Amino acid sequence: MNSLNVLGIGSSMREGSYGTMTLKILLDLIERYEAKTRLLDLRELKMPIFNPDSSTGPDMEIQKMTDEVSWADAFILVSPDYHGSMSGSMKNFLDHYWEEFAGKTFGYICTSHEKGLTVMDQMRTAVRQCYGWSLPYGISVNGEEDFNEMGAIINGLLDKRLNILAHDLVVYGKLIREQFLQDISNDVSDTFAARYRL
Ligand SMILES: Cc1cc2nc3c(=O)[nH]c(=O)nc-3n(C[C@H](O)[C@H](O)[C@H](O)COP(=O)(O)O)c2cc1C
């Protein structure tokens, strides 16, 4: 694998979302490493509520999203803290996928006034349930304190943490993805990846 494909998911419906602003900054930092990035802003995509009974087949918006999810080797999930939980749009996004997340690495950002640890834990739980791998830490953003009116980060610690996350996601994401793909392509049966062989 020459470069890692990283997909950032923004899940705030708010115009001027601090989370989506932070995600854009992070994706730029990730580009400094051997990685390509894309942004999927759920505010713009108008994803239908997941319906397991849907018989009409995937609509255009979902197909577009599925193409992006399949392209990705690693993800950044970004959610506002809503009552200690992830946003409904993030949960809905996660509900649409399962095997597509296996063997891929996830990083987390939560915009919150209270660090958003429960929010990131919930996203991590959903990802684990889909056999995705998570970085052991996440980043919390407290919008009004961390940004100025121009949309620039004024908290040096946040700046540093984003740089660390950019580095770690690419380095660990690549290791995990390469091993997963290698395990799929060989004929060893006692591996985590074996069940994902076609
Ligand atoms: C319905 C709702 C519930 C919220 N619940 C919490 C909460 O439990 N804890 C918290 O710290 N902030 C809470 N907030 C504040 C948002 O998490 C905060 O404004 C965040 O910056 C929004 O992210 P965004 O700028 O990316 O949209 C809540 C906001 C809304 C609209």
PDB file of C-alpha atoms and ligand atoms in Angstrom:
ATOM      1  CA  MET A   1       0.000   0.000   0.000  1.00  0.00           C
ATOM      2  CA  ASN A   2       1.561   3.282  -1.064  1.00  0.00           C
ATOM      3  CA  SER A   3      -0.801   5.668   0.624  1.00  0.00           C
ATOM      4  CA  LEU A   4      -3.632   5.308   3.110  1.00  0.00           C
ATOM      5  CA  ASN A   5      -7.125   6.489   2.141  1.00  0.00           C
ATOM      6  CA  VAL A   6      -8.663   8.410   5.042  1.00  0.00           C
ATOM      7  CA  LEU A   7     -12.342   9.377   5.103  1.00  0.00           C
ATOM      8  CA  GLY A   8     -13.511  12.028   7.578  1.00  0.00           C
ATOM      9  CA  ILE A   9     -17.172  11.944   8.632  1.00  0.00           C
ATOM     10  CA  GLY A  10     -18.666  15.217   9.873  1.00  0.00           C
ATOM     11  CA  SER A  11     -22.013  14.708  11.584  1.00  0.00           C
ATOM     12  CA  SER A  12     -23.164  18.106  12.812  1.00  0.00           C
ATOM     13  CA  MET A  13     -26.145  19.698  11.036  1.00  0.00           C
ATOM     14  CA  ARG A  14     -25.051  23.092  12.338  1.00  0.00           C
ATOM     15  CA  GLU A  15     -23.749  25.651   9.888  1.00  0.00           C
ATOM     16  CA  GLY A  16     -20.291  26.661  11.100  1.00  0.00           C
ATOM     17  CA  SER A  17     -19.887  23.446  13.084  1.00  0.00           C
ATOM     18  CA  TYR A  18     -16.744  23.417  15.204  1.00  0.00           C
ATOM     19  CA  GLY A  19     -16.486  19.686  14.656  1.00  0.00           C
ATOM     20  CA  THR A  20     -16.494  19.946  10.880  1.00  0.00           C
ATOM     21  CA  MET A  21     -14.033  22.861  11.052  1.00  0.00           C
ATOM     22  CA  THR A  22     -11.691  20.747  13.150  1.00  0.00           C
ATOM     23  CA  LEU A  23     -12.097  17.811  10.798  1.00  0.00           C
ATOM     24  CA  LYS A  24     -11.031  19.915   7.803  1.00  0.00           C
ATOM     25  CA  ILE A  25      -7.908  21.042   9.664  1.00  0.00           C
ATOM     26  CA  LEU A  26      -7.112  17.455  10.624  1.00  0.00           C
ATOM     27  CA  LEU A  27      -7.555  16.154   7.074  1.00  0.00           C
ATOM     28  CA  ASP A  28      -5.056  18.774   5.870  1.00  0.00           C
ATOM     29  CA  LEU A  29      -2.575  17.592   8.502  1.00  0.00           C
ATOM     30  CA  ILE A  30      -3.112  13.971   7.467  1.00  0.00           C
ATOM     31  CA  GLU A  31      -2.245  14.880   3.861  1.00  0.00           C
ATOM     32  CA  ARG A  32       1.299  15.634   5.044  1.00  0.00           C
ATOM     33  CA  TYR A  33       1.798  11.936   5.570  1.00  0.00           C
ATOM     34  CA  GLU A  34       1.474   9.161   2.998  1.00  0.00           C
ATOM     35  CA  ALA A  35      -2.289   9.506   2.849  1.00  0.00           C
ATOM     36  CA  LYS A  36      -5.146  10.713   0.686  1.00  0.00           C
ATOM     37  CA  THR A  37      -8.177  12.259   2.345  1.00  0.00           C
ATOM     38  CA  ARG A  38     -11.830  12.859   1.600  1.00  0.00           C
ATOM     39  CA  LEU A  39     -14.539  14.585   3.613  1.00  0.00           C
ATOM     40  CA  LEU A  40     -18.057  13.264   3.946  1.00  0.00           C
ATOM     41  CA  ASP A  41     -20.244  15.949   5.515  1.00  0.00           C
ATOM     42  CA  LEU A  42     -23.549  14.402   6.584  1.00  0.00           C
ATOM     43  CA  ARG A  43     -25.052  17.907   6.694  1.00  0.00           C
ATOM     44  CA  GLU A  44     -24.823  18.043   2.912  1.00  0.00           C
ATOM     45  CA  LEU A  45     -25.621  14.429   2.117  1.00  0.00           C
ATOM     46  CA  LYS A  46     -29.160  14.058   3.488  1.00  0.00           C
ATOM     47  CA  MET A  47     -28.837  10.377   4.255  1.00  0.00           C
ATOM     48  CA  PRO A  48     -32.184   8.575   4.760  1.00  0.00           C
ATOM     49  CA  ILE A  49     -32.836   6.897   8.097  1.00  0.00           C
ATOM     50  CA  PHE A  50     -31.572   3.348   7.917  1.00  0.00           C
ATOM     51  CA  ASN A  51     -34.339   0.862   7.203  1.00  0.00           C
ATOM     52  CA  PRO A  52     -33.317  -2.799   7.155  1.00  0.00           C
ATOM     53  CA  ASP A  53     -36.569  -3.626   5.355  1.00  0.00           C
ATOM     54  CA  SER A  54     -35.919  -1.238   2.503  1.00  0.00           C
ATOM     55  CA  SER A  55     -36.759  -3.156  -0.665  1.00  0.00           C
ATOM     56  CA  THR A  56     -36.100  -0.409  -3.196  1.00  0.00           C
ATOM     57  CA  GLY A  57     -32.335  -0.923  -3.103  1.00  0.00           C
ATOM     58  CA  PRO A  58     -29.832   1.752  -2.150  1.00  0.00           C
ATOM     59  CA  ASP A  59     -30.653   5.262  -3.351  1.00  0.00           C
ATOM     60  CA  MET A  60     -28.135   7.508  -5.098  1.00  0.00           C
ATOM     61  CA  GLU A  61     -27.005   9.284  -1.932  1.00  0.00           C
ATOM     62  CA  ILE A  62     -26.366   6.026  -0.107  1.00  0.00           C
ATOM     63  CA  GLN A  63     -24.546   4.566  -3.086  1.00  0.00           C
ATOM     64  CA  LYS A  64     -22.288   7.635  -3.186  1.00  0.00           C
ATOM     65  CA  MET A  65     -21.577   7.203   0.496  1.00  0.00           C
ATOM     66  CA  THR A  66     -20.985   3.472   0.189  1.00  0.00           C
ATOM     67  CA  ASP A  67     -18.422   4.124  -2.551  1.00  0.00           C
ATOM     68  CA  GLU A  68     -16.588   6.503  -0.195  1.00  0.00           C
ATOM     69  CA  VAL A  69     -16.760   4.077   2.729  1.00  0.00           C
ATOM     70  CA  SER A  70     -15.387   1.264   0.548  1.00  0.00           C
ATOM     71  CA  TRP A  71     -12.601   3.559  -0.718  1.00  0.00           C
ATOM     72  CA  ALA A  72     -11.479   4.320   2.832  1.00  0.00           C
ATOM     73  CA  ASP A  73      -8.754   2.402   4.688  1.00  0.00           C
ATOM     74  CA  ALA A  74      -9.240   4.499   7.835  1.00  0.00           C
ATOM     75  CA  PHE A  75     -11.809   6.919   9.253  1.00  0.00           C
ATOM     76  CA  ILE A  76     -12.143   9.978  11.449  1.00  0.00           C
ATOM     77  CA  LEU A  77     -15.567  10.123  13.098  1.00  0.00           C
ATOM     78  CA  VAL A  78     -16.620  13.543  14.366  1.00  0.00           C
ATOM     79  CA  SER A  79     -19.703  14.107  16.470  1.00  0.00           C
ATOM     80  CA  PRO A  80     -21.127  16.844  18.656  1.00  0.00           C
ATOM     81  CA  ASP A  81     -21.983  15.874  22.221  1.00  0.00           C
ATOM     82  CA  TYR A  82     -25.782  15.618  22.350  1.00  0.00           C
ATOM     83  CA  HIS A  83     -26.928  14.615  25.842  1.00  0.00           C
ATOM     84  CA  GLY A  84     -23.731  12.638  26.368  1.00  0.00           C
ATOM     85  CA  SER A  85     -24.348  10.706  23.136  1.00  0.00           C
ATOM     86  CA  MET A  86     -23.305  10.896  19.509  1.00  0.00           C
ATOM     87  CA  SER A  87     -25.485  12.845  17.059  1.00  0.00           C
ATOM     88  CA  GLY A  88     -28.412  11.022  15.450  1.00  0.00           C
ATOM     89  CA  SER A  89     -26.839  11.565  12.035  1.00  0.00           C
ATOM     90  CA  MET A  90     -23.614   9.819  13.100  1.00  0.00           C
ATOM     91  CA  LYS A  91     -25.562   6.885  14.541  1.00  0.00           C
ATOM     92  CA  ASN A  92     -27.599   6.694  11.344  1.00  0.00           C
ATOM     93  CA  PHE A  93     -24.408   6.711   9.262  1.00  0.00           C
ATOM     94  CA  LEU A  94     -22.957   3.866  11.348  1.00  0.00           C
ATOM     95  CA  ASP A  95     -26.204   1.884  11.093  1.00  0.00           C
ATOM     96  CA  HIS A  96     -25.826   1.683   7.308  1.00  0.00           C
ATOM     97  CA  TYR A  97     -22.520  -0.222   7.430  1.00  0.00           C
ATOM     98  CA  TRP A  98     -20.945  -3.226   9.010  1.00  0.00           C
ATOM     99  CA  GLU A  99     -18.425  -5.376   7.137  1.00  0.00           C
ATOM    100  CA  GLU A 100     -17.127  -2.265   5.365  1.00  0.00           C
ATOM    101  CA  PHE A 101     -15.508  -1.218   8.677  1.00  0.00           C
ATOM    102  CA  ALA A 102     -13.666  -4.478   9.404  1.00  0.00           C
ATOM    103  CA  GLY A 103      -9.886  -4.251   9.500  1.00  0.00           C
ATOM    104  CA  LYS A 104      -9.920  -0.446   9.286  1.00  0.00           C
ATOM    105  CA  THR A 105      -8.704   2.025  11.906  1.00  0.00           C
ATOM    106  CA  PHE A 106     -10.834   4.806  13.407  1.00  0.00           C
ATOM    107  CA  GLY A 107      -9.951   8.081  15.111  1.00  0.00           C
ATOM    108  CA  TYR A 108     -12.452  10.206  17.057  1.00  0.00           C
ATOM    109  CA  ILE A 109     -13.267  13.853  17.695  1.00  0.00           C
ATOM    110  CA  CYS A 110     -16.103  15.166  19.849  1.00  0.00           C
ATOM    111  CA  THR A 111     -17.224  18.773  20.199  1.00  0.00           C
ATOM    112  CA  SER A 112     -18.378  19.175  23.762  1.00  0.00           C
ATOM    113  CA  HIS A 113     -18.269  21.427  26.805  1.00  0.00           C
ATOM    114  CA  GLU A 114     -17.580  18.335  28.934  1.00  0.00           C
ATOM    115  CA  LYS A 115     -14.849  16.498  26.981  1.00  0.00           C
ATOM    116  CA  GLY A 116     -17.340  14.157  25.288  1.00  0.00           C
ATOM    117  CA  LEU A 117     -15.754  10.951  26.573  1.00  0.00           C
ATOM    118  CA  THR A 118     -19.070   9.072  26.653  1.00  0.00           C
ATOM    119  CA  VAL A 119     -19.746  10.153  23.070  1.00  0.00           C
ATOM    120  CA  MET A 120     -16.420   8.821  21.834  1.00  0.00           C
ATOM    121  CA  ASP A 121     -16.891   5.613  23.825  1.00  0.00           C
ATOM    122  CA  GLN A 122     -20.229   5.042  22.122  1.00  0.00           C
ATOM    123  CA  MET A 123     -18.765   5.537  18.658  1.00  0.00           C
ATOM    124  CA  ARG A 124     -15.907   3.216  19.638  1.00  0.00           C
ATOM    125  CA  THR A 125     -18.383   0.572  20.787  1.00  0.00           C
ATOM    126  CA  ALA A 126     -20.271   0.670  17.475  1.00  0.00           C
ATOM    127  CA  VAL A 127     -17.004   0.410  15.540  1.00  0.00           C
ATOM    128  CA  ARG A 128     -15.768  -2.495  17.662  1.00  0.00           C
ATOM    129  CA  GLN A 129     -19.050  -4.289  17.024  1.00  0.00           C
ATOM    130  CA  CYS A 130     -18.255  -4.034  13.297  1.00  0.00           C
ATOM    131  CA  TYR A 131     -14.692  -5.375  13.814  1.00  0.00           C
ATOM    132  CA  GLY A 132     -13.083  -1.989  13.261  1.00  0.00           C
ATOM    133  CA  TRP A 133      -9.987  -0.919  15.226  1.00  0.00           C
ATOM    134  CA  SER A 134      -9.858   2.267  17.267  1.00  0.00           C
ATOM    135  CA  LEU A 135      -7.046   4.533  18.351  1.00  0.00           C
ATOM    136  CA  PRO A 136      -6.998   4.365  22.160  1.00  0.00           C
ATOM    137  CA  TYR A 137      -7.625   8.095  22.607  1.00  0.00           C
ATOM    138  CA  GLY A 138      -9.864  10.733  21.079  1.00  0.00           C
ATOM    139  CA  ILE A 139      -9.805  14.526  20.874  1.00  0.00           C
ATOM    140  CA  SER A 140     -12.356  16.800  22.452  1.00  0.00           C
ATOM    141  CA  VAL A 141     -12.992  20.286  21.123  1.00  0.00           C
ATOM    142  CA  ASN A 142     -14.649  23.025  23.148  1.00  0.00           C
ATOM    143  CA  GLY A 143     -15.618  25.350  20.309  1.00  0.00           C
ATOM    144  CA  GLU A 144     -15.846  28.814  21.854  1.00  0.00           C
ATOM    145  CA  GLU A 145     -12.657  28.295  23.882  1.00  0.00           C
ATOM    146  CA  ASP A 146     -10.562  26.590  21.203  1.00  0.00           C
ATOM    147  CA  PHE A 147     -11.353  28.760  18.154  1.00  0.00           C
ATOM    148  CA  ASN A 148     -11.380  32.505  17.484  1.00  0.00           C
ATOM    149  CA  GLU A 149     -14.026  34.277  15.370  1.00  0.00           C
ATOM    150  CA  MET A 150     -11.901  33.798  12.266  1.00  0.00           C
ATOM    151  CA  GLY A 151     -12.114  30.015  12.631  1.00  0.00           C
ATOM    152  CA  ALA A 152      -8.479  29.601  13.698  1.00  0.00           C
ATOM    153  CA  ILE A 153      -7.421  27.342  16.572  1.00  0.00           C
ATOM    154  CA  ILE A 154      -6.227  29.352  19.580  1.00  0.00           C
ATOM    155  CA  ASN A 155      -5.517  26.396  21.872  1.00  0.00           C
ATOM    156  CA  GLY A 156      -1.947  25.170  21.368  1.00  0.00           C
ATOM    157  CA  LEU A 157      -2.713  21.871  23.056  1.00  0.00           C
ATOM    158  CA  LEU A 158      -5.512  21.117  20.600  1.00  0.00           C
ATOM    159  CA  ASP A 159      -3.148  21.939  17.763  1.00  0.00           C
ATOM    160  CA  LYS A 160      -0.603  19.480  19.131  1.00  0.00           C
ATOM    161  CA  ARG A 161      -3.204  16.757  19.695  1.00  0.00           C
ATOM    162  CA  LEU A 162      -4.448  17.065  16.118  1.00  0.00           C
ATOM    163  CA  ASN A 163      -0.891  16.637  14.849  1.00  0.00           C
ATOM    164  CA  ILE A 164      -0.502  13.529  17.012  1.00  0.00           C
ATOM    165  CA  LEU A 165      -3.796  12.105  15.769  1.00  0.00           C
ATOM    166  CA  ALA A 166      -2.825  12.772  12.132  1.00  0.00           C
ATOM    167  CA  HIS A 167       0.454  10.914  12.614  1.00  0.00           C
ATOM    168  CA  ASP A 168      -0.982   8.005  14.586  1.00  0.00           C
ATOM    169  CA  LEU A 169      -3.957   7.390  12.331  1.00  0.00           C
ATOM    170  CA  VAL A 170      -1.732   7.089   9.269  1.00  0.00           C
ATOM    171  CA  VAL A 171       0.976   4.995  10.941  1.00  0.00           C
ATOM    172  CA  TYR A 172      -1.263   2.559  12.838  1.00  0.00           C
ATOM    173  CA  GLY A 173      -3.981   2.644  10.198  1.00  0.00           C
ATOM    174  CA  LYS A 174      -1.507   1.495   7.572  1.00  0.00           C
ATOM    175  CA  LEU A 175      -0.087  -1.306   9.719  1.00  0.00           C
ATOM    176  CA  ILE A 176      -3.524  -2.703  10.502  1.00  0.00           C
ATOM    177  CA  ARG A 177      -4.896  -2.357   6.980  1.00  0.00           C
ATOM    178  CA  GLU A 178      -1.858  -3.941   5.341  1.00  0.00           C
ATOM    179  CA  GLN A 179      -1.932  -6.884   7.734  1.00  0.00           C
ATOM    180  CA  PHE A 180      -5.670  -7.329   7.237  1.00  0.00           C
ATOM    181  CA  LEU A 181      -5.334  -7.342   3.421  1.00  0.00           C
ATOM    182  CA  GLN A 182      -2.397  -9.731   3.635  1.00  0.00           C
ATOM    183  CA  ASP A 183      -4.389 -12.077   5.886  1.00  0.00           C
ATOM    184  CA  ILE A 184      -7.294 -11.998   3.452  1.00  0.00           C
ATOM    185  CA  SER A 185      -5.083 -12.845   0.482  1.00  0.00           C
ATOM    186  CA  ASN A 186      -3.276 -15.828   2.008  1.00  0.00           C
ATOM    187  CA  ASP A 187      -4.937 -19.152   2.805  1.00  0.00           C
ATOM    188  CA  VAL A 188      -4.395 -19.252   6.571  1.00  0.00           C
ATOM    189  CA  SER A 189      -7.723 -19.909   8.257  1.00  0.00           C
ATOM    190  CA  ASP A 190      -6.892 -18.997  11.865  1.00  0.00           C
ATOM    191  CA  THR A 191      -6.903 -15.230  11.428  1.00  0.00           C
ATOM    192  CA  PHE A 192      -9.376 -12.521  12.221  1.00  0.00           C
ATOM    193  CA  ALA A 193      -9.472 -11.558   8.520  1.00  0.00           C
ATOM    194  CA  ALA A 194     -10.235 -15.054   7.179  1.00  0.00           C
ATOM    195  CA  ARG A 195     -13.997 -14.623   7.527  1.00  0.00           C
ATOM    196  CA  TYR A 196     -13.906 -11.604   5.208  1.00  0.00           C
ATOM    197  CA  ARG A 197     -12.545 -13.573   2.251  1.00  0.00           C
ATOM    198  CA  LEU A 198     -14.914 -13.557  -0.724  1.00  0.00           C
TER     199      LEU A 198
HETATM  200  C1  LIG B   1     -29.626  18.899  21.661  1.00  0.00           C
HETATM  201  C2  LIG B   1     -28.282  19.271  22.208  1.00  0.00           C
HETATM  202  C3  LIG B   1     -27.749  18.577  23.274  1.00  0.00           C
HETATM  203  C4  LIG B   1     -26.504  18.902  23.782  1.00  0.00           C
HETATM  204  N1  LIG B   1     -26.003  18.190  24.828  1.00  0.00           N
HETATM  205  C5  LIG B   1     -24.781  18.507  25.319  1.00  0.00           C
HETATM  206  C6  LIG B   1     -24.241  17.768  26.399  1.00  0.00           C
HETATM  207  O1  LIG B   1     -24.850  16.837  26.923  1.00  0.00           O
HETATM  208  N2  LIG B   1     -23.006  18.096  26.831  1.00  0.00           N
HETATM  209  C7  LIG B   1     -22.279  19.120  26.258  1.00  0.00           C
HETATM  210  O2  LIG B   1     -21.174  19.389  26.703  1.00  0.00           O
HETATM  211  N3  LIG B   1     -22.773  19.832  25.238  1.00  0.00           N
HETATM  212  C8  LIG B   1     -23.997  19.555  24.758  1.00  0.00           C
HETATM  213  N4  LIG B   1     -24.500  20.273  23.710  1.00  0.00           N
HETATM  214  C9  LIG B   1     -23.676  21.322  23.092  1.00  0.00           C
HETATM  215  C10 LIG B   1     -22.927  20.844  21.836  1.00  0.00           C
HETATM  216  O3  LIG B   1     -22.294  19.626  22.051  1.00  0.00           O
HETATM  217  C11 LIG B   1     -21.868  21.876  21.451  1.00  0.00           C
HETATM  218  O4  LIG B   1     -22.526  23.084  21.153  1.00  0.00           O
HETATM  219  C12 LIG B   1     -21.013  21.454  20.269  1.00  0.00           C
HETATM  220  O5  LIG B   1     -20.002  22.400  20.091  1.00  0.00           O
HETATM  221  C13 LIG B   1     -21.754  21.356  18.965  1.00  0.00           C
HETATM  222  O6  LIG B   1     -20.858  20.882  17.968  1.00  0.00           O
HETATM  223  P1  LIG B   1     -20.794  21.558  16.500  1.00  0.00           P
HETATM  224  O7  LIG B   1     -20.261  22.951  16.679  1.00  0.00           O
HETATM  225  O8  LIG B   1     -19.840  20.681  15.744  1.00  0.00           O
HETATM  226  O9  LIG B   1     -22.178  21.546  15.944  1.00  0.00           O
HETATM  227  C14 LIG B   1     -25.754  19.962  23.206  1.00  0.00           C
HETATM  228  C15 LIG B   1     -26.302  20.682  22.124  1.00  0.00           C
HETATM  229  C16 LIG B   1     -27.544  20.344  21.632  1.00  0.00           C
HETATM  230  C17 LIG B   1     -28.091  21.115  20.442  1.00  0.00           C
END
